Coordinates of C-alpha atoms and ligand atoms in Angstrom, one line a residue:
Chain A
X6 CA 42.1 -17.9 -44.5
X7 CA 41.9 -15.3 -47.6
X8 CA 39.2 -13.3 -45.5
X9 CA 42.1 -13.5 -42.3
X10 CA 45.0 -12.3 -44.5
X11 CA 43.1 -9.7 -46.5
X12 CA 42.0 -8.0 -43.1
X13 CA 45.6 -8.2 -41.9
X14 CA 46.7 -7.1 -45.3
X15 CA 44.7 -3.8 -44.8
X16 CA 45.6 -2.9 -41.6
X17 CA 49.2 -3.2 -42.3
X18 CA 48.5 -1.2 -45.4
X19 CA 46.6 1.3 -43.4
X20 CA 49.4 1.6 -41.1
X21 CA 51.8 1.9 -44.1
X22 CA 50.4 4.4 -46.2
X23 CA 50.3 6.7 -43.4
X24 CA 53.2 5.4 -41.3
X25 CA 54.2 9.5 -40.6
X26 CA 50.9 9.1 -38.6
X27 CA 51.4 6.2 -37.1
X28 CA 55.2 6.9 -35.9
X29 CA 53.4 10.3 -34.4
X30 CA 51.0 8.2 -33.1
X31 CA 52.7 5.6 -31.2
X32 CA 55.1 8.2 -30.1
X33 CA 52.4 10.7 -28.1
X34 CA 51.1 7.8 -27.1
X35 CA 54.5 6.2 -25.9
X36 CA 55.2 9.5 -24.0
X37 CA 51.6 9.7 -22.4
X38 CA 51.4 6.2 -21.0
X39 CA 55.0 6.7 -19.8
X40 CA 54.2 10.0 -18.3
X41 CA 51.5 7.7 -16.0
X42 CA 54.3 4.9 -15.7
X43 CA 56.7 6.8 -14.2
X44 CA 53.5 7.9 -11.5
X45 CA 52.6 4.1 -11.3
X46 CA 56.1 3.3 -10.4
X47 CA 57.0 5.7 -7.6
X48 CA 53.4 4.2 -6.2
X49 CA 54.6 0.7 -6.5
X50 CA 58.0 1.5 -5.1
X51 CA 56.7 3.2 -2.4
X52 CA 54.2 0.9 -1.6
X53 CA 56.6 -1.3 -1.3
X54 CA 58.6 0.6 0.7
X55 CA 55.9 1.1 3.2
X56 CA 55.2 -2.9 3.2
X57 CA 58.7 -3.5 4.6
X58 CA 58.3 -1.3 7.0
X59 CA 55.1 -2.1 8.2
X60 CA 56.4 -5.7 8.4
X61 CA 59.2 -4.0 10.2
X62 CA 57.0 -2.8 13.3
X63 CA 57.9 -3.7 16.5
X64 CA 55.1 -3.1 19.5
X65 CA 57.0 -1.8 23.0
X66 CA 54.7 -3.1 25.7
X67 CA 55.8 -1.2 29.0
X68 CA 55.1 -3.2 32.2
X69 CA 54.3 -1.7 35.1
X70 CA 57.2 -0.7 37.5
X71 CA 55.5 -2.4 40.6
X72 CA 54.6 -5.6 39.2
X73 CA 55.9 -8.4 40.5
X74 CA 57.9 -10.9 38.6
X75 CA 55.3 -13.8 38.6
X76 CA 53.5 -11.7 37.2
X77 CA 55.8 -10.5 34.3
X78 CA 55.5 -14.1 33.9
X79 CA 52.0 -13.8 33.8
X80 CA 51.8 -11.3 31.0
X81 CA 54.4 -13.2 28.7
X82 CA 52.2 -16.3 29.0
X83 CA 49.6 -14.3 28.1
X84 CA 51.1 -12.6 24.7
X85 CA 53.0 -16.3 23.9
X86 CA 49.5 -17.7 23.8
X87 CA 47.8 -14.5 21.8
X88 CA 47.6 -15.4 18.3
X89 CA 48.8 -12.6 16.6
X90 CA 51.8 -12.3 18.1
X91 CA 54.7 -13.7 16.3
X92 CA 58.0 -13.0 18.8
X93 CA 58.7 -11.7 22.2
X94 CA 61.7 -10.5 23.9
X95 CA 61.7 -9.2 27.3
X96 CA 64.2 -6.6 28.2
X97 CA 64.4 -5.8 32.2
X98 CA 64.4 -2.8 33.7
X99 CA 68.4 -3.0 33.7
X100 CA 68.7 -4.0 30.1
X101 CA 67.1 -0.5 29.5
X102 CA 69.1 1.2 31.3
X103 CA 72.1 0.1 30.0
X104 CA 70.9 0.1 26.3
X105 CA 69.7 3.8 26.9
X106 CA 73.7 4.8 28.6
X107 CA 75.0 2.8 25.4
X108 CA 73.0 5.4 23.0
X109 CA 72.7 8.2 24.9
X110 CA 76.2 8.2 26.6
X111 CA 76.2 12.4 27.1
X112 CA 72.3 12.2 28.5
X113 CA 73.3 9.3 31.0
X114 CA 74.0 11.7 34.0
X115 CA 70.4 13.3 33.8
X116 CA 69.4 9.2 35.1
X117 CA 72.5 8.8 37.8
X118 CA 70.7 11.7 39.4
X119 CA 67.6 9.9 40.3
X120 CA 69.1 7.3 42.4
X121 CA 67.3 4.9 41.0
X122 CA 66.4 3.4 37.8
X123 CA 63.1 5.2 36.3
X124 CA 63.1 3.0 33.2
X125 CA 60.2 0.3 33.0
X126 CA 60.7 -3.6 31.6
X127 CA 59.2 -4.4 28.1
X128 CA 58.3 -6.8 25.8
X129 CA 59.2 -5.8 22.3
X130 CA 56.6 -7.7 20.1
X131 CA 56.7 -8.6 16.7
X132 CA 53.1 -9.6 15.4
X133 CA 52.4 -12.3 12.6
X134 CA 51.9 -11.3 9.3
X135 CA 48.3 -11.3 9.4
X136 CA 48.2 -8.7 12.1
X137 CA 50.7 -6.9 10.5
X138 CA 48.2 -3.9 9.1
X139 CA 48.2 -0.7 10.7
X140 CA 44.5 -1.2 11.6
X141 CA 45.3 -4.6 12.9
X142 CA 48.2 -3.0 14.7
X143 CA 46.3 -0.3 16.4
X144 CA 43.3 -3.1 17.4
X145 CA 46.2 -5.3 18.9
X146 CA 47.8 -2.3 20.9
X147 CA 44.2 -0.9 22.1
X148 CA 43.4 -4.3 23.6
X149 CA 47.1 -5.4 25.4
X150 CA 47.0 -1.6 26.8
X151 CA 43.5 -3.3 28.8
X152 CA 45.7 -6.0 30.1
X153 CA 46.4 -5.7 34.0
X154 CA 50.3 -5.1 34.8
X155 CA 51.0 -3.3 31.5
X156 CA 51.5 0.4 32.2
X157 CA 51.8 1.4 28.2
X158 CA 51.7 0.3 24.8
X159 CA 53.9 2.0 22.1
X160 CA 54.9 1.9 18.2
X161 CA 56.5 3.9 15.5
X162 CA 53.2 4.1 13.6
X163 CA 53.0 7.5 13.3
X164 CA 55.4 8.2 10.4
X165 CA 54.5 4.6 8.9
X166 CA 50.7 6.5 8.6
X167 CA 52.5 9.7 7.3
X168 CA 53.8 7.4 4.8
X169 CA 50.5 6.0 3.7
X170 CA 49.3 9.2 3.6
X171 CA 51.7 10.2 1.1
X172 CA 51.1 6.9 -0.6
X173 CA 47.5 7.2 -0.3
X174 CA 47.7 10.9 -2.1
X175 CA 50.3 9.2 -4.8
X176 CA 47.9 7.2 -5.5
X177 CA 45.0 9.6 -5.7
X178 CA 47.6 11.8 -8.3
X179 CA 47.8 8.5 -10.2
X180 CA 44.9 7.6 -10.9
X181 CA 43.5 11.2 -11.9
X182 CA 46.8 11.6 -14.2
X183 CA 46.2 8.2 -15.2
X184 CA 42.4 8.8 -16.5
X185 CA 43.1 11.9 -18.3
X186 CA 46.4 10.6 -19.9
X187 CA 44.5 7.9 -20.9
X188 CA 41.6 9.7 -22.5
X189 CA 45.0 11.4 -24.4
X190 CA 46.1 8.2 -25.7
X191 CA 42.1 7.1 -26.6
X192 CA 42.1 10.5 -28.3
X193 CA 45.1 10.4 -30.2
X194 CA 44.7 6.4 -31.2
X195 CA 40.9 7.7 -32.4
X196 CA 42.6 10.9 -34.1
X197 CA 44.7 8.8 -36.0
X198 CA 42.3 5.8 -36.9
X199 CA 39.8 8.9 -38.1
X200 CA 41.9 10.1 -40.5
X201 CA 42.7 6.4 -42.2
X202 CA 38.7 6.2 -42.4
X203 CA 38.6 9.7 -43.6
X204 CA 41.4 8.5 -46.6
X205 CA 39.4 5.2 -47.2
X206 CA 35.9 6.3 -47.2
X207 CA 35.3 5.4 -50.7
X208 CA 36.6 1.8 -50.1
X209 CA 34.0 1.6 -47.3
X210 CA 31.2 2.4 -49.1
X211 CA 31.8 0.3 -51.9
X212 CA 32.4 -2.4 -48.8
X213 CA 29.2 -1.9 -47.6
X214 CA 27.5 -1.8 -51.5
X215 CA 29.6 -5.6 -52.1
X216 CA 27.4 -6.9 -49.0
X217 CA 30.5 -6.1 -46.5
X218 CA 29.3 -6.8 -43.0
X219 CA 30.0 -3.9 -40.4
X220 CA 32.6 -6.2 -38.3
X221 CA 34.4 -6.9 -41.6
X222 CA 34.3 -3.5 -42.5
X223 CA 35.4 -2.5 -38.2
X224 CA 38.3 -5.2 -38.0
X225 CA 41.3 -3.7 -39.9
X226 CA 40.4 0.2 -38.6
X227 CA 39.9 -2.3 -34.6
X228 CA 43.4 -4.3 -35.6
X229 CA 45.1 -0.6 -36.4
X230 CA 44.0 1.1 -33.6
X231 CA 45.2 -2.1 -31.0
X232 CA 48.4 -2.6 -32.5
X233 CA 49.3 1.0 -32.3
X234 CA 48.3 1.4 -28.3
X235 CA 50.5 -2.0 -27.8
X236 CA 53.0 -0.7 -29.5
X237 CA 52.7 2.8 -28.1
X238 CA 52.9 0.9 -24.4
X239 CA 55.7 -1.3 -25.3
X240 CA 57.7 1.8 -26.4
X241 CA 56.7 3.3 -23.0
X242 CA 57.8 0.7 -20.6
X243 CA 61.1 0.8 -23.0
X244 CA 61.4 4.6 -22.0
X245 CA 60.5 4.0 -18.7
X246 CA 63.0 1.1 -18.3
X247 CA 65.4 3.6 -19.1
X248 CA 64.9 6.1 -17.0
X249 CA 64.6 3.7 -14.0
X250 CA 68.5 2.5 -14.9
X251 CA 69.3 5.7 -15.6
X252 CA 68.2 7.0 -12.2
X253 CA 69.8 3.8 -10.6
X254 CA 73.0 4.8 -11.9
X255 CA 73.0 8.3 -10.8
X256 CA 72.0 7.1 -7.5
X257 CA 75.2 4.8 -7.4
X258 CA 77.2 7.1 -8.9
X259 CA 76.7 10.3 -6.5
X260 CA 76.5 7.6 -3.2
X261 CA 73.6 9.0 -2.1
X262 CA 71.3 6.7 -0.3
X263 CA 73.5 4.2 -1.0
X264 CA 71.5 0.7 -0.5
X265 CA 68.4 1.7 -1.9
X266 CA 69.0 1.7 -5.3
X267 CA 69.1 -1.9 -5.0
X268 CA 65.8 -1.9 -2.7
X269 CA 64.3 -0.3 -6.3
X270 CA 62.6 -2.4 -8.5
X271 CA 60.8 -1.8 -12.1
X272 CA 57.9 -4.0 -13.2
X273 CA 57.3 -7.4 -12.5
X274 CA 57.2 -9.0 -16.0
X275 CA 53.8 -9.8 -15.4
X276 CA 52.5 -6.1 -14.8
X277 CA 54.6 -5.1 -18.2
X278 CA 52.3 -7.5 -20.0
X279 CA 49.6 -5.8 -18.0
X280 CA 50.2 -2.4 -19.0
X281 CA 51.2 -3.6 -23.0
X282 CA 47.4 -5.2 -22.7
X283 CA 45.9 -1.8 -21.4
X284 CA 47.3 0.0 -23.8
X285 CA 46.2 -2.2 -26.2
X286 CA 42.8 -2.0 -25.0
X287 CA 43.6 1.8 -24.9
X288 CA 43.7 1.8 -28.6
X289 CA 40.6 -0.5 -29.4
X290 CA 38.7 2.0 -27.8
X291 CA 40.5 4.6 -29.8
X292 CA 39.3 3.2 -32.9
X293 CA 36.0 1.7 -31.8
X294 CA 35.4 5.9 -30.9
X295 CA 36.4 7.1 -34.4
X296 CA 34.3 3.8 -35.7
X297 CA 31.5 5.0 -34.2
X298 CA 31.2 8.5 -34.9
X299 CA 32.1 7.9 -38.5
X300 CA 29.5 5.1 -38.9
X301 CA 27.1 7.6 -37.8
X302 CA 28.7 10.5 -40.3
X303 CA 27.8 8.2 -42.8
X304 CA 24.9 8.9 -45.6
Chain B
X11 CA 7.3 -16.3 -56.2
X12 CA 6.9 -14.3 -59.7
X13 CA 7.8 -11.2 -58.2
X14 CA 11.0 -10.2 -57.6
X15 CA 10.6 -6.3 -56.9
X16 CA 7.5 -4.7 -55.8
X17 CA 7.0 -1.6 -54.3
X18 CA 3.7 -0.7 -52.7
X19 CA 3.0 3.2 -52.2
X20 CA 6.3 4.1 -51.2
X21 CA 7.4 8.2 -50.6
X22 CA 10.4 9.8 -50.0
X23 CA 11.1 13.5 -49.0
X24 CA 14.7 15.1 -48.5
X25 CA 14.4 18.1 -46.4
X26 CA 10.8 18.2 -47.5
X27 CA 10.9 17.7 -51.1
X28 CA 9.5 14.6 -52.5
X29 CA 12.0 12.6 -54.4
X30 CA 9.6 10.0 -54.3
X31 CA 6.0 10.0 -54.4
X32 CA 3.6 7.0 -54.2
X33 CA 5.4 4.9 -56.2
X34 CA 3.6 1.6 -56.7
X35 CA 5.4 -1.2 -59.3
X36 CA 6.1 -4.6 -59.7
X37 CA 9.0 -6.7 -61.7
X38 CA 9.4 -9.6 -62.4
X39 CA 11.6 -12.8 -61.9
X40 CA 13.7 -12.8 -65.1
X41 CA 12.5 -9.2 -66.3
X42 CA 14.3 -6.7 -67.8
X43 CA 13.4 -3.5 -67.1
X44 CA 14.8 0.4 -67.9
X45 CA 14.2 3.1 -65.4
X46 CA 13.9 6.1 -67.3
X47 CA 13.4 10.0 -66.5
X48 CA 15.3 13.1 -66.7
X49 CA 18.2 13.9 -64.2
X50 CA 16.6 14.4 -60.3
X51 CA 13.2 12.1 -61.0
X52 CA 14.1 10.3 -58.3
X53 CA 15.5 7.1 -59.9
X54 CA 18.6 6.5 -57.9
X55 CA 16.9 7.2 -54.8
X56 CA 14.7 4.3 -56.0
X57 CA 17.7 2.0 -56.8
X58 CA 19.3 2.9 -53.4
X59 CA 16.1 2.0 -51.6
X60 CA 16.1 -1.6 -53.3
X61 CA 19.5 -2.4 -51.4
X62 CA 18.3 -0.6 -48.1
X63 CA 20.7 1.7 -48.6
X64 CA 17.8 4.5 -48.4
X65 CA 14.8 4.1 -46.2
X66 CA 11.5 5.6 -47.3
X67 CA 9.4 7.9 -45.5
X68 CA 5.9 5.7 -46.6
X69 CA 5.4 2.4 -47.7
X70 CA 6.4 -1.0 -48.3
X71 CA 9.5 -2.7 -50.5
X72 CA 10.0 -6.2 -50.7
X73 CA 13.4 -7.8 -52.9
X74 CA 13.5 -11.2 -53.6
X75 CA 10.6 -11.8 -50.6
X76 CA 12.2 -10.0 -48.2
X77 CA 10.4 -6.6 -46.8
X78 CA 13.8 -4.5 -46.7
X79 CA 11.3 -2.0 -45.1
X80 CA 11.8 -3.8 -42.1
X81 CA 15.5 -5.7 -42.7
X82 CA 17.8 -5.0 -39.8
X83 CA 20.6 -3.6 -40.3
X84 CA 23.1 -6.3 -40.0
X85 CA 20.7 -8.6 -42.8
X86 CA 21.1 -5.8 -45.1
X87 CA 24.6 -7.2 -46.1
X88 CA 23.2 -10.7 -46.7
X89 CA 20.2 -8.5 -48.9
X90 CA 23.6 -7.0 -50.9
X91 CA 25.0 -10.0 -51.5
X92 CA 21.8 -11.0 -53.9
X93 CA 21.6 -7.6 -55.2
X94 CA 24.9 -6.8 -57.5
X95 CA 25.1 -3.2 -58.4
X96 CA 26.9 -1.0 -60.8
X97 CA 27.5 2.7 -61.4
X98 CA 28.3 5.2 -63.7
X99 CA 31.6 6.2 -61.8
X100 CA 32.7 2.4 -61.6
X101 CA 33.9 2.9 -57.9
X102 CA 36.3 0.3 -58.3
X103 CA 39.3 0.0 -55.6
X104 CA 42.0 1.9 -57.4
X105 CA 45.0 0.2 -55.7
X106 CA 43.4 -3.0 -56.3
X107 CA 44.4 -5.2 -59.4
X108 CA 41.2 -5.6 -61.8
X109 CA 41.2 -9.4 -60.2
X110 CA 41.0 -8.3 -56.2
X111 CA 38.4 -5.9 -57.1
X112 CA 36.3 -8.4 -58.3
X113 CA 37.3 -11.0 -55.7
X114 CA 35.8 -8.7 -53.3
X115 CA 32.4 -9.2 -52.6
X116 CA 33.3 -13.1 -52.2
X117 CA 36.3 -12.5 -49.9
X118 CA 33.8 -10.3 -47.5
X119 CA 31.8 -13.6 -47.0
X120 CA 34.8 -15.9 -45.8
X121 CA 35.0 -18.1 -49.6
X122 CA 37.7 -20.3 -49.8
X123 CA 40.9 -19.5 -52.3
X124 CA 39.9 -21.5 -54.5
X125 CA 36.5 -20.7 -55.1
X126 CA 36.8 -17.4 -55.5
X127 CA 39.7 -17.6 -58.0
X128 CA 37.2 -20.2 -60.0
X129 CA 34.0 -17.7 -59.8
X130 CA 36.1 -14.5 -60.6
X131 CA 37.9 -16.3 -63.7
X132 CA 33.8 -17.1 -65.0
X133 CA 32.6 -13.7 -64.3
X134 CA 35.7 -11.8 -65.7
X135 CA 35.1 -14.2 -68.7
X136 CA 31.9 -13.8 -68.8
X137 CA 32.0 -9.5 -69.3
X138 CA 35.7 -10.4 -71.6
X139 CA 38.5 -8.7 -69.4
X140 CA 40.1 -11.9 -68.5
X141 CA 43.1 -10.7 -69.9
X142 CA 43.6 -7.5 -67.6
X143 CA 43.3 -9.5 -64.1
X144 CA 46.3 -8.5 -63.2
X145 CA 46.1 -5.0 -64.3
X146 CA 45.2 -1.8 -62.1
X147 CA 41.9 -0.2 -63.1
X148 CA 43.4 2.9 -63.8
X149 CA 45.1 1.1 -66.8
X150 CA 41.9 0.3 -68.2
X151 CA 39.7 2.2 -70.6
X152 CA 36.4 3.3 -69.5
X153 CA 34.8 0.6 -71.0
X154 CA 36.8 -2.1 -69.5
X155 CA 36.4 -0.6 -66.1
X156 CA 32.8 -0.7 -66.3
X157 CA 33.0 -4.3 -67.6
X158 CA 35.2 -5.1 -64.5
X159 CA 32.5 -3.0 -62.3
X160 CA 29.7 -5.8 -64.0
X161 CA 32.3 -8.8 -63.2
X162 CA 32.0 -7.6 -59.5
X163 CA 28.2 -7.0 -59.6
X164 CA 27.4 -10.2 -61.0
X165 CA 30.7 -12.6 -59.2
X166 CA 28.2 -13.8 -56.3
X167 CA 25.2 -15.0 -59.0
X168 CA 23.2 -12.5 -58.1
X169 CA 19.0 -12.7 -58.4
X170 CA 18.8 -9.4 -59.1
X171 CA 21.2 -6.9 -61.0
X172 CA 21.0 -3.3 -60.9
X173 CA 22.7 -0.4 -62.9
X174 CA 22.8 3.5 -62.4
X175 CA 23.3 5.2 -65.4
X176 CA 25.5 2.8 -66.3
X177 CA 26.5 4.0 -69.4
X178 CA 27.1 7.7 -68.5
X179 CA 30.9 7.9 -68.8
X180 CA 30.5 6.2 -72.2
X181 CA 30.2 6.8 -75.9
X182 CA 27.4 5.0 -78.2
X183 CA 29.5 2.5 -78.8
X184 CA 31.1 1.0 -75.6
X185 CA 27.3 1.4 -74.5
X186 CA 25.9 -0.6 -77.2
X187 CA 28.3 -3.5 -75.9
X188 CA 27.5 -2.7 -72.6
X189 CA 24.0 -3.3 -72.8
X190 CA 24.6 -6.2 -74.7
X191 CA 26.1 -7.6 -71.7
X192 CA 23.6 -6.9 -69.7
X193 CA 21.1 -8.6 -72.2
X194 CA 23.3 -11.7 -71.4
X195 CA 23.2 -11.2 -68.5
X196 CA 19.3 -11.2 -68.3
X197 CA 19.0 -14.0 -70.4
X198 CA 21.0 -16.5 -67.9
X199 CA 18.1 -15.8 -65.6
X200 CA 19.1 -12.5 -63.8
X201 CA 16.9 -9.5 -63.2
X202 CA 17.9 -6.6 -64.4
X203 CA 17.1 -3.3 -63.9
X204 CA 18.6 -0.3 -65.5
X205 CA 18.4 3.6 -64.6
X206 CA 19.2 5.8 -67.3
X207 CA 18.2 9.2 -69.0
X208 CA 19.8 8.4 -71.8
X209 CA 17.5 7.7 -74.9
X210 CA 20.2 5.5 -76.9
X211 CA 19.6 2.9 -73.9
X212 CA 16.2 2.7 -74.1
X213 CA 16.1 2.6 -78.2
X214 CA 19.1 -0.3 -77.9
X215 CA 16.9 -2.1 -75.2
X216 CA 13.6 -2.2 -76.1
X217 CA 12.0 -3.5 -73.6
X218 CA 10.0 -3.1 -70.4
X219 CA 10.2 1.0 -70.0
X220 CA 8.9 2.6 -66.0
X221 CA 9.1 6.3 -66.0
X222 CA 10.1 8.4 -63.5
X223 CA 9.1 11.6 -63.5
X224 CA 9.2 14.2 -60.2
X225 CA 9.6 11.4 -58.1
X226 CA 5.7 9.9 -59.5
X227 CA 5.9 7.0 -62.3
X228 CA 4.0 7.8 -65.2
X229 CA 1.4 5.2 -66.8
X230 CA 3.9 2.7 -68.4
X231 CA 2.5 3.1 -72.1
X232 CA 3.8 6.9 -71.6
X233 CA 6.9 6.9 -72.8
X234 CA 9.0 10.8 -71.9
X235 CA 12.6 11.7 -72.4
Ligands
ADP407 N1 21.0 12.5 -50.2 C1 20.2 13.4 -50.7 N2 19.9 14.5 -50.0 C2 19.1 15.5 -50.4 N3 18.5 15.4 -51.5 C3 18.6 14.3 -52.3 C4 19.5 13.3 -51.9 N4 19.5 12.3 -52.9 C5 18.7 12.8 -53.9 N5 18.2 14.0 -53.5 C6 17.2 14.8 -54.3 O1 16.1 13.9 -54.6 C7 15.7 14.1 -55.9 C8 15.9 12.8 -56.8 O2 17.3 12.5 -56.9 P1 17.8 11.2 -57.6 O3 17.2 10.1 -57.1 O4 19.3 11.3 -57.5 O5 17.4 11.5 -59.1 P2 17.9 10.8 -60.5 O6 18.8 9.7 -60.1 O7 16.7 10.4 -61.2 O8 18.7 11.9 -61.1 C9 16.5 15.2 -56.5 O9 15.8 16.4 -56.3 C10 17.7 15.2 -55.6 O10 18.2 16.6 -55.5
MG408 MG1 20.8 9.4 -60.5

């Protein structure tokens, strides 16, 4: 119990006796890790985004304009009973039409002139969650295209795989901004612990002559060095929470892309604790580095 | 089991000069013993090596049975904790009160409150600074400080004591009393061995002498300085 409170004792004096230091230090490291939340966000958000959307798709299956309607029939029984698909509404040639004159009122003549009507019957399919990945999606399309009476097969994928793209590079940008921002915090956490050892190395080697094992002698420098990188994460979710409601705001304010400020979300509370543990861990190593290279310093 | 020190042809070199050089001895359980020879003979390198804070290049030490030749380096705390040790600069915890400082080497192994506050009460007693517990060392004298140093050596009942130059920061009389102490010290059963160049020790003493003298001990009726 002594023991316990003595090594909490030290690292709060530690902390103390150079608490310019510290404030420095939890402050870089505040910025840093917020610098690779604000990264971390956009990717969730975004991921998110792309989620929806994906969930979103719809599949247009195109029937062919000389097929018969028992054998339209046909085809629905065929994608009721396929698995993967989740809905299916069938629009007629006729509903095409007039759902093409109702959005396109000024291109409606360039149809009249054909006499008749060129536009082909669909089923607009919506696939089960399961199937719902654009790999999935694409697999799904190639094999209905196979199926006799179905002229084409079509979906907005396109731009949804721009979008991963994008995502897939956000990502990419994160984690290399994310490694090297990190190796900042390690290295300012380590800076920091190196010049508490540096103050106290007198105290440590009259530890070590009093019979001081090398984990009692680690734990306050370990304790310091954790506690700053959770604080120093903490203080960077605070910033980032910040910004987020301060960007939220602006969004509302100005009325652009009204709607998706509320579609934007910060952190799940779980993450946070995440992130406040990562830092945290962020700072052991910080320490456990500066441990290290003084132990070996040492005569 | 007579032997409490022994060291069996050991050499040391920094940057290829000897400190040490074939140094063969043997101390007793209960012994009292000066290590004498001018400044750079090699005797704290010799201390250091008894609490494996120095390895040597050659040979063979053993401490209380143990070969701290071969200790790993996570025993050599356990090793420390039989071996008390004290300096000629004190190096006592300055922003520690006289009482902490002492409390130390027991609160490194996890004793209880209570414990420790009985065994640094007896060992504070026992070198007569009870008084300044509370104090900071710097508000000691020189002579206190080096009595509080001997509290901490000798707080964990120690087998073996050792002392470098102990009495090098003081005058002929706080080192008379010193060495008194250690006499008492001695007599409750603990080794002791002292390193000093300082003639007034070994004429106060008088007993056991081992010269060092360019890192080789001289025959022990030789008698330099
Ligand atoms: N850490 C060290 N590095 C280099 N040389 C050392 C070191 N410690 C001691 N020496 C050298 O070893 C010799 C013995 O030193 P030391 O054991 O301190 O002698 P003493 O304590 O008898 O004065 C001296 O020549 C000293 O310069
Ligand atoms: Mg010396």
């Amino acid at each position: 119990m002594r023991t316990l409170s003595y090594l909490l004792r030290e690292s709060w004096v530690n902390m103390w006796t150079n608490r310019t230091t510290t404030m420095v230090a939890i402050l870089t490291t505040a910025f840093t890790l917020a610098c690779v939340g604000i990264f971390l966000l956009l990717y969730v958000n975004l991921r998110a985004a792309a989620g929806w959307l994906q969930d979103d798709i719809k599949i247009m299956v195109y029937l062919d304009d000389r097929l018969a309607s028992d054998s339209v029939t046909e085809v629905e029984q065929n994608l009721r009973g396929d698995r993967a698909v989740a809905s299916l509404l069938f629009i007629s040639k006729e509903q095409a039409l007039g759902e093409f004159k109702a959005q396109f009122p000024s291109e409606s003549h360039l149809l009249d002139g054909l006499g008749q009507n060129p536009l082909p019957a669909s089923f607009v399919v919506a696939l089960s969650p399961s199937f719902r990945s654009p790999d999935a999606v694409m697999r799904w399309a190639d094999r209905v295209r196979q199926v006799a009476g179905v002229s084409k097969v079509d979906y907005n994928q396109d731009w949804i795989d721009a979008l991963a793209t994008v995502i897939r590079s956000i990502e990419l940008v994160a984690i290399g901004i994310g490694v090297i921002l990190s190796a900042a915090a390690v290295t300012i956490i380590a800076n920091t612990i190196r010049l508490t050892l540096f103050a106290r190395r007198e105290e440590i080697a009259i530890l070590r002559l009093i019979g001081a094992t090398t984990s009692f002698i680690r734990i306050p420098y370990l304790l310091e060095g954790a506690v700053l990188g959770a604080l120093g994460s903490t203080l960077s979710l605070v910033m980032l929470k910040f910004m987020y409601e301060l960007f939220r705001q602006q969004m509302r304010t100005t009325g652009r892309f009204a709607g998706l400020d509320n579609l934007m979300a910060f952190f799940p509370p779980s993450v946070c604790v995440a992130l406040i543990a990562v830092g945290m861990g962020l700072g052991f190593a910080g320490s456990f580095v500066s441990i290290r290279r003084f132990g070996e310093a040492k005569a | 089991m007579r032997t409490m020190i022994q060291l069996i042809h050991v050499s040391k070199q920094y940057d290829q000069r000897p400190a040490l050089s074939d140094v063969t001895l043997e101390i007793d359980k209960g012994e009292f013993v000066l290590l004498m020879g001018p400044s750079g003979a090699g005797k704290s390198t010799l201390l250091r090596m008894l609490i494996g804070a120095e390895r040597p290049d050659e040979g063979q030490i053993f401490v209380h049975q143990k070969n701290v030749t071969t200790l790993k380096p996570s025993d050599i705390p356990h090793l420390r904790r039989k071996v008390g040790t004290v300096f000629q600069d004190f190096r006592l915890l300055p922003k520690k009160s006289v009482f902490d400082n002492v409390a130390l080497p027991l609160l490194v192994q996890g004793i209880s409150s209570a414990d420790i506050r009985r065994k640094v009460t007896e060992a504070l007693r026992a070198v007569g600074v009870e008084h300044k517990r509370d104090q900071l060392p710097a508000g000691l004298s020189t002579g206190e400080q080096q009595r509080v140093c001997i509290a901490r050596a000798i707080v964990n009942g120690p087998v073996v004591l050792l002392a470098d130059e102990p009495t090098g920061n003081l005058d002929p009389v706080l080192t008379a009393e010193i060495i008194e102490l250690f006499k008492l010290i001695n007599a409750r059963g603990t080794t002791v061995v002292v390193a000093t160049h300082d003639p007034l020790v070994m004429a106060q003493v008088n007993r056991r002498v081992l010269t060092l003298s360019q890192g080789r001990l001289l025959p022990e009726h030789r008698v330099l300085v």
